[in-house]
Amino acid sequence: MLAIPRFNRPARLGGLIVITCIGLAAAACGSSSTSSSGAAKHTGTASVAYASSLQFLNEKVASPAFTKAQGYKFSGHGASSGELESDIASGELTPNVFEAVGGDNITPLQPKFTKWYVQYAGTSMVLAYNPNSKYASQFKAFADGSKPLSGLFTLLQTPGLKLGRTDPNIDPQGRDFIYMLELAQSYYHLPSNTVSKILGTSDFGSASSSQIYAEASLDSTLQSGQLDAASAFITQAIELHLDYIPLPPAINLGSAADAAQYQKASVTITASGATSTKHGSPQVIDITLIGKPTPAGVAFVKYTLSKAGLAQYKQGGFTLLTPTVTGDSSAIPAAIRSELGS
């Protein structure tokens, strides 16, 4: 997995302090000049905090293409959406762009840090597995349809099977995996204790489980052979070439048509000292600017929502959605609104 630096942290944390504009150079920070060839040469950095499930796309695909097209540099930090929300709110992270899975990790930042966000892509749940696992032949049979998928949820209860997932209190994927299991229990008419047996606890919102890993390390832990199977978005499986079992729309949280059914799944979590109950919903990717808009940040959001940027998401296995604004659209910079058709 990539080692992604944490950017713009206070000096007291001992992180790397990057000073981008000093003295007279401050006047040029985020500005552009014209080279001898006549092409615009931009300065400044798009500092992007993104959900870890977007790491491959941002670091390997989008950032080099963005820099080549726009001239701005890119600095990224990936973590769970809930962790990023908390770090932004506390001032521990000061990005100028935030990409989250689901808008519920952006709305708590309103209106202090942002007043809007744009939904533009969707994803869905799968179960990834290690091809060298002793259960690999059974996983493959579920993946290719030679065995009924209902049997997968019996297999996942096997003592000794090593399953990985993320913390539902801070990570949308951690909640999505639980929603998926709850939906599967109902959809396949499985015993009422199926979910608790798979999770190893009746407290679905608990972070105290040997199954829980940081989202940024879950895929590499699976690939190393330490896990037999793990939760994943289909986009991660495609981009990282993971073996995976596709799931039907009725349980994969990827179908807008099944939104009402997804809503029936729930988990009670504790975040920032407060307890709340979350419900399942189609999984979407949202983007916004954080703080005062910077030229580099505006350019990155504009590029992401452009034809070229959305094509990268499509190639990575995401479902493209009509970009939809939630919040105060008048606060969106004109350059970004131009990509929204307004």
Coordinates of C-alpha atoms in Angstrom, one line a residue:
M1 CA 0.0 0.0 0.0
L2 CA 1.1 3.6 -0.5
A3 CA 2.5 5.6 2.3
I4 CA 0.4 8.8 2.2
P5 CA 1.7 11.7 4.2
R6 CA -0.5 13.7 6.5
F7 CA -0.4 17.3 5.4
N8 CA -0.9 20.6 7.0
R9 CA -0.7 19.3 10.6
P10 CA 0.3 21.7 13.4
A11 CA 3.9 21.6 14.4
R12 CA 3.1 20.2 17.8
L13 CA 2.2 16.9 16.2
G14 CA 5.7 16.5 14.8
G15 CA 4.4 16.2 11.2
L16 CA 6.2 17.5 8.2
I17 CA 5.7 21.3 7.9
V18 CA 5.5 22.4 4.4
I19 CA 5.8 26.1 3.8
T20 CA 4.4 26.9 0.4
C21 CA 4.5 30.7 0.3
I22 CA 7.2 32.8 2.0
G23 CA 7.7 36.6 1.7
L24 CA 7.4 37.9 -1.8
A25 CA 6.6 34.4 -3.1
A26 CA 3.2 34.6 -1.3
A27 CA 2.0 37.0 -3.9
A28 CA 2.4 34.2 -6.5
C29 CA 1.0 31.3 -4.5
G30 CA -1.9 29.8 -6.3
S31 CA -1.3 32.1 -9.3
S32 CA -0.3 31.4 -12.9
S33 CA 2.3 32.7 -15.2
T34 CA 2.9 32.3 -18.9
S35 CA 5.9 30.3 -20.0
S36 CA 7.9 31.0 -23.1
S37 CA 5.8 28.5 -25.0
G38 CA 2.7 30.5 -24.1
A39 CA 1.2 27.8 -21.9
A40 CA -0.1 28.7 -18.4
K41 CA 2.1 27.6 -15.6
H42 CA 0.2 27.3 -12.3
T43 CA 1.8 27.3 -8.8
G44 CA 0.1 26.0 -5.7
T45 CA -1.0 22.6 -4.4
A46 CA -4.3 20.9 -4.2
S47 CA -4.3 19.3 -0.7
V48 CA -6.9 16.6 -0.9
A49 CA -8.3 14.6 2.0
Y50 CA -10.0 11.5 0.6
A51 CA -11.6 8.3 1.7
S52 CA -9.0 5.5 1.6
S53 CA -11.1 3.6 -1.0
L54 CA -10.2 6.4 -3.4
Q55 CA -6.4 6.0 -2.8
F56 CA -5.5 4.1 -5.9
L57 CA -7.5 6.4 -8.2
N58 CA -6.2 9.6 -6.6
E59 CA -2.5 8.7 -6.3
K60 CA -2.0 6.6 -9.4
V61 CA -4.5 8.0 -11.9
A62 CA -6.1 11.3 -11.1
S63 CA -3.2 13.2 -9.5
P64 CA -0.6 12.8 -12.3
A65 CA -3.2 13.5 -14.9
F66 CA -4.4 16.6 -13.0
T67 CA -0.9 18.0 -12.6
K68 CA -0.2 17.4 -16.3
A69 CA -3.4 19.1 -17.4
Q70 CA -3.5 22.0 -14.9
G71 CA 0.1 22.4 -13.7
Y72 CA -0.9 22.4 -10.0
K73 CA 0.8 20.0 -7.6
F74 CA -1.2 17.4 -5.6
S75 CA -0.9 16.4 -1.9
G76 CA -3.2 13.7 -0.7
H77 CA -4.1 12.0 2.6
G78 CA -6.3 9.0 2.7
A79 CA -8.2 7.7 5.8
S80 CA -11.7 6.7 6.7
S81 CA -14.3 9.4 5.9
G82 CA -15.2 9.7 9.6
E83 CA -11.6 10.1 10.7
L84 CA -11.0 12.8 8.1
E85 CA -14.2 14.6 9.2
S86 CA -13.0 14.6 12.8
D87 CA -9.5 15.7 11.9
I88 CA -10.8 18.6 9.8
A89 CA -13.2 19.7 12.5
S90 CA -10.4 19.8 15.1
G91 CA -8.0 21.6 12.8
E92 CA -5.6 18.6 12.8
L93 CA -5.9 18.5 9.0
T94 CA -6.4 21.5 6.8
P95 CA -7.0 20.3 3.3
N96 CA -8.6 22.4 0.6
V97 CA -10.6 19.5 -0.9
F98 CA -12.5 16.7 0.9
E99 CA -13.8 13.6 -0.9
A100 CA -16.0 11.3 1.2
V101 CA -18.1 8.2 0.9
G102 CA -21.5 9.6 1.7
G103 CA -22.5 13.1 2.6
D104 CA -23.0 12.3 6.2
N105 CA -19.3 12.9 6.8
I106 CA -19.5 16.3 5.2
T107 CA -22.6 17.8 6.7
P108 CA -21.1 18.0 10.3
L109 CA -18.5 20.4 8.8
Q110 CA -21.2 22.8 7.6
P111 CA -21.3 25.8 7.7
K112 CA -17.9 26.4 9.3
F113 CA -15.8 24.6 6.8
T114 CA -18.0 24.2 3.8
K115 CA -21.6 25.0 2.7
W116 CA -22.1 22.4 -0.1
Y117 CA -21.0 19.2 -1.6
V118 CA -21.5 17.4 -5.0
Q119 CA -22.4 13.8 -5.4
Y120 CA -20.9 12.5 -8.7
A121 CA -20.1 8.7 -8.5
G122 CA -21.4 5.5 -6.9
T123 CA -20.0 2.2 -5.8
S124 CA -21.2 -1.0 -4.2
M125 CA -20.1 -3.7 -1.8
V126 CA -18.4 -7.0 -2.7
L127 CA -16.6 -9.6 -0.6
A128 CA -12.9 -9.8 -1.6
Y129 CA -10.9 -13.0 -0.9
N130 CA -7.4 -14.3 -1.0
P131 CA -6.9 -16.8 -3.8
N132 CA -4.4 -18.7 -1.6
S133 CA -6.8 -19.1 1.3
K134 CA -7.8 -22.7 2.2
Y135 CA -11.4 -21.5 1.5
A136 CA -10.5 -20.1 -1.9
S137 CA -12.2 -22.9 -3.9
Q138 CA -15.4 -22.3 -2.0
F139 CA -15.2 -18.5 -2.5
K140 CA -14.6 -19.0 -6.2
A141 CA -17.6 -21.3 -6.5
F142 CA -19.8 -18.5 -5.0
A143 CA -18.1 -15.9 -7.3
D144 CA -18.8 -17.9 -10.5
G145 CA -22.3 -18.9 -9.5
S146 CA -21.7 -22.6 -9.3
K147 CA -22.8 -22.6 -5.7
P148 CA -25.8 -20.6 -4.4
L149 CA -24.7 -17.3 -2.8
S150 CA -26.8 -17.9 0.3
G151 CA -24.1 -20.5 1.3
L152 CA -21.5 -17.7 1.5
F153 CA -23.0 -16.4 4.7
T154 CA -22.8 -19.9 6.3
L155 CA -19.2 -20.2 5.2
L156 CA -18.3 -16.8 6.8
Q157 CA -19.4 -18.3 10.2
T158 CA -16.7 -21.0 10.0
P159 CA -14.5 -21.0 13.2
G160 CA -11.0 -20.1 12.2
L161 CA -11.9 -18.2 9.0
K162 CA -10.1 -14.9 9.1
L163 CA -12.4 -12.0 8.1
G164 CA -11.4 -8.4 7.9
R165 CA -13.6 -5.3 8.0
T166 CA -13.3 -1.7 9.1
D167 CA -14.6 0.2 12.1
P168 CA -18.3 1.1 11.6
N169 CA -17.9 4.1 14.0
I170 CA -15.6 6.0 11.7
D171 CA -15.8 4.3 8.3
P172 CA -18.8 4.1 5.9
Q173 CA -17.4 0.9 4.5
G174 CA -17.5 -0.6 8.0
R175 CA -21.1 0.2 8.3
D176 CA -21.9 -0.9 4.7
F177 CA -20.5 -4.3 5.4
I178 CA -22.9 -4.7 8.4
Y179 CA -25.8 -3.4 6.4
M180 CA -25.0 -5.9 3.6
L181 CA -25.0 -8.8 6.1
E182 CA -28.3 -7.6 7.6
L183 CA -29.8 -7.3 4.2
A184 CA -28.5 -10.8 3.2
Q185 CA -29.9 -12.3 6.3
S186 CA -33.4 -11.1 5.3
Y187 CA -33.0 -11.6 1.6
Y188 CA -31.9 -15.2 1.9
H189 CA -34.2 -16.0 4.8
L190 CA -31.2 -17.0 7.0
P191 CA -31.3 -17.6 10.8
S192 CA -31.8 -14.5 12.9
N193 CA -28.3 -14.9 14.5
T194 CA -26.5 -15.0 11.2
V195 CA -25.0 -11.5 11.4
S196 CA -23.9 -11.8 15.0
K197 CA -22.2 -15.2 14.2
I198 CA -20.3 -13.7 11.3
L199 CA -19.3 -10.5 13.2
G200 CA -18.5 -12.5 16.3
T201 CA -20.6 -10.1 18.5
S202 CA -24.2 -9.0 19.0
D203 CA -22.9 -5.4 19.4
F204 CA -22.6 -4.6 15.7
G205 CA -21.3 -1.1 16.4
S206 CA -18.4 -2.3 18.5
A207 CA -14.9 -1.3 17.5
S208 CA -13.5 -4.0 19.8
S209 CA -13.0 -6.9 17.4
S210 CA -10.1 -8.7 15.9
Q211 CA -11.8 -8.4 12.5
I212 CA -11.4 -4.6 12.4
Y213 CA -8.5 -3.0 10.5
A214 CA -7.8 0.5 9.3
E215 CA -9.3 1.0 5.9
A216 CA -5.9 2.0 4.5
S217 CA -4.3 -1.3 5.5
L218 CA -7.2 -3.8 5.0
D219 CA -6.5 -4.6 1.3
S220 CA -2.8 -5.1 1.8
T221 CA -3.5 -7.3 4.9
L222 CA -5.8 -9.5 2.7
Q223 CA -3.2 -9.6 -0.1
S224 CA -0.5 -10.7 2.3
G225 CA -2.5 -13.8 3.2
Q226 CA -3.2 -12.7 6.8
L227 CA -6.9 -12.8 6.0
D228 CA -9.1 -15.2 4.1
A229 CA -11.7 -12.6 3.1
A230 CA -12.4 -8.9 3.6
S231 CA -15.1 -6.3 2.9
A232 CA -14.4 -4.1 -0.1
F233 CA -16.0 -1.8 -2.6
I234 CA -16.1 -3.2 -6.1
T235 CA -14.0 -0.3 -7.2
Q236 CA -11.2 -1.3 -4.9
A237 CA -11.4 -4.9 -6.1
I238 CA -11.2 -3.8 -9.7
E239 CA -8.3 -1.3 -9.2
L240 CA -6.2 -3.5 -7.0
H241 CA -7.0 -6.7 -8.9
L242 CA -8.5 -8.5 -5.9
D243 CA -10.4 -11.7 -6.3
Y244 CA -14.0 -11.0 -5.2
I245 CA -17.5 -12.3 -5.0
P246 CA -20.1 -9.9 -6.6
L247 CA -23.3 -9.4 -4.7
P248 CA -26.9 -8.8 -6.0
P249 CA -28.3 -5.3 -6.0
A250 CA -30.7 -6.2 -3.3
I251 CA -27.9 -6.3 -0.8
N252 CA -24.8 -4.6 -2.3
L253 CA -25.9 -1.0 -1.5
G254 CA -25.2 0.1 -5.1
S255 CA -28.7 0.4 -6.5
A256 CA -30.8 3.6 -6.2
A257 CA -33.9 1.6 -7.0
D258 CA -33.3 -0.4 -3.8
A259 CA -32.8 2.6 -1.5
A260 CA -36.0 1.9 0.5
Q261 CA -34.8 -1.6 1.2
Y262 CA -31.4 -0.5 2.2
Q263 CA -32.9 1.9 4.7
K264 CA -34.2 -1.1 6.7
A265 CA -30.6 -2.0 7.7
S266 CA -29.1 -0.1 10.6
V267 CA -26.3 0.0 13.1
T268 CA -25.8 2.1 16.2
I269 CA -22.4 3.8 16.4
T270 CA -20.5 6.1 18.7
A271 CA -18.6 8.9 17.1
S272 CA -17.1 12.0 18.8
G273 CA -18.7 10.9 22.0
A274 CA -22.2 10.9 20.6
T275 CA -24.3 7.8 19.9
S276 CA -26.5 7.6 16.8
T277 CA -28.2 5.1 14.6
K278 CA -27.2 5.0 10.9
H279 CA -29.2 3.4 8.1
G280 CA -28.2 1.8 4.8
S281 CA -28.3 3.8 1.6
P282 CA -26.9 3.7 -1.9
Q283 CA -23.2 4.4 -1.6
V284 CA -22.0 7.6 -3.4
I285 CA -18.8 9.7 -3.6
D286 CA -19.1 13.3 -2.6
I287 CA -16.6 16.2 -3.0
T288 CA -16.4 19.7 -1.6
L289 CA -13.9 22.5 -0.9
I290 CA -12.8 23.1 2.7
G291 CA -12.2 26.6 4.0
K292 CA -11.5 29.5 1.8
P293 CA -11.3 28.3 -1.9
T294 CA -7.8 28.2 -3.3
P295 CA -7.0 28.2 -7.1
A296 CA -5.5 24.7 -6.8
G297 CA -8.4 23.3 -4.8
V298 CA -11.0 24.8 -7.2
A299 CA -9.0 23.4 -10.2
F300 CA -9.0 19.9 -8.6
V301 CA -12.7 19.8 -8.0
K302 CA -13.4 21.2 -11.5
Y303 CA -11.1 18.6 -13.0
T304 CA -12.7 15.8 -11.0
L305 CA -16.2 16.7 -12.3
S306 CA -14.9 17.3 -15.8
K307 CA -15.4 14.7 -18.6
A308 CA -11.8 13.6 -18.2
G309 CA -12.0 13.3 -14.5
L310 CA -15.3 11.3 -14.5
A311 CA -13.9 9.0 -17.2
Q312 CA -11.2 8.0 -14.7
Y313 CA -13.9 7.0 -12.2
K314 CA -15.7 5.0 -14.8
Q315 CA -12.6 3.1 -15.8
G316 CA -12.0 2.4 -12.1
G317 CA -15.4 0.6 -11.8
F318 CA -17.5 3.5 -10.4
T319 CA -21.0 4.2 -11.5
L320 CA -21.2 7.7 -12.9
L321 CA -24.1 9.8 -11.5
T322 CA -25.5 13.1 -12.6
P323 CA -23.6 15.6 -10.4
T324 CA -26.0 16.8 -7.8
V325 CA -25.5 19.6 -5.4
T326 CA -26.5 19.4 -1.7
G327 CA -26.4 22.6 0.3
D328 CA -25.8 26.2 -0.8
S329 CA -25.1 26.1 -4.5
S330 CA -24.5 29.9 -4.6
A331 CA -21.3 29.2 -2.5
I332 CA -19.8 27.1 -5.2
P333 CA -17.1 28.8 -7.2
A334 CA -18.2 29.7 -10.8
A335 CA -15.4 27.5 -12.3
I336 CA -16.9 24.5 -10.6
R337 CA -20.5 25.4 -11.4
S338 CA -19.5 25.4 -15.1
E339 CA -19.0 21.7 -14.8
L340 CA -22.4 21.3 -13.3
G341 CA -24.2 23.0 -16.2
S342 CA -25.1 26.0 -14.2

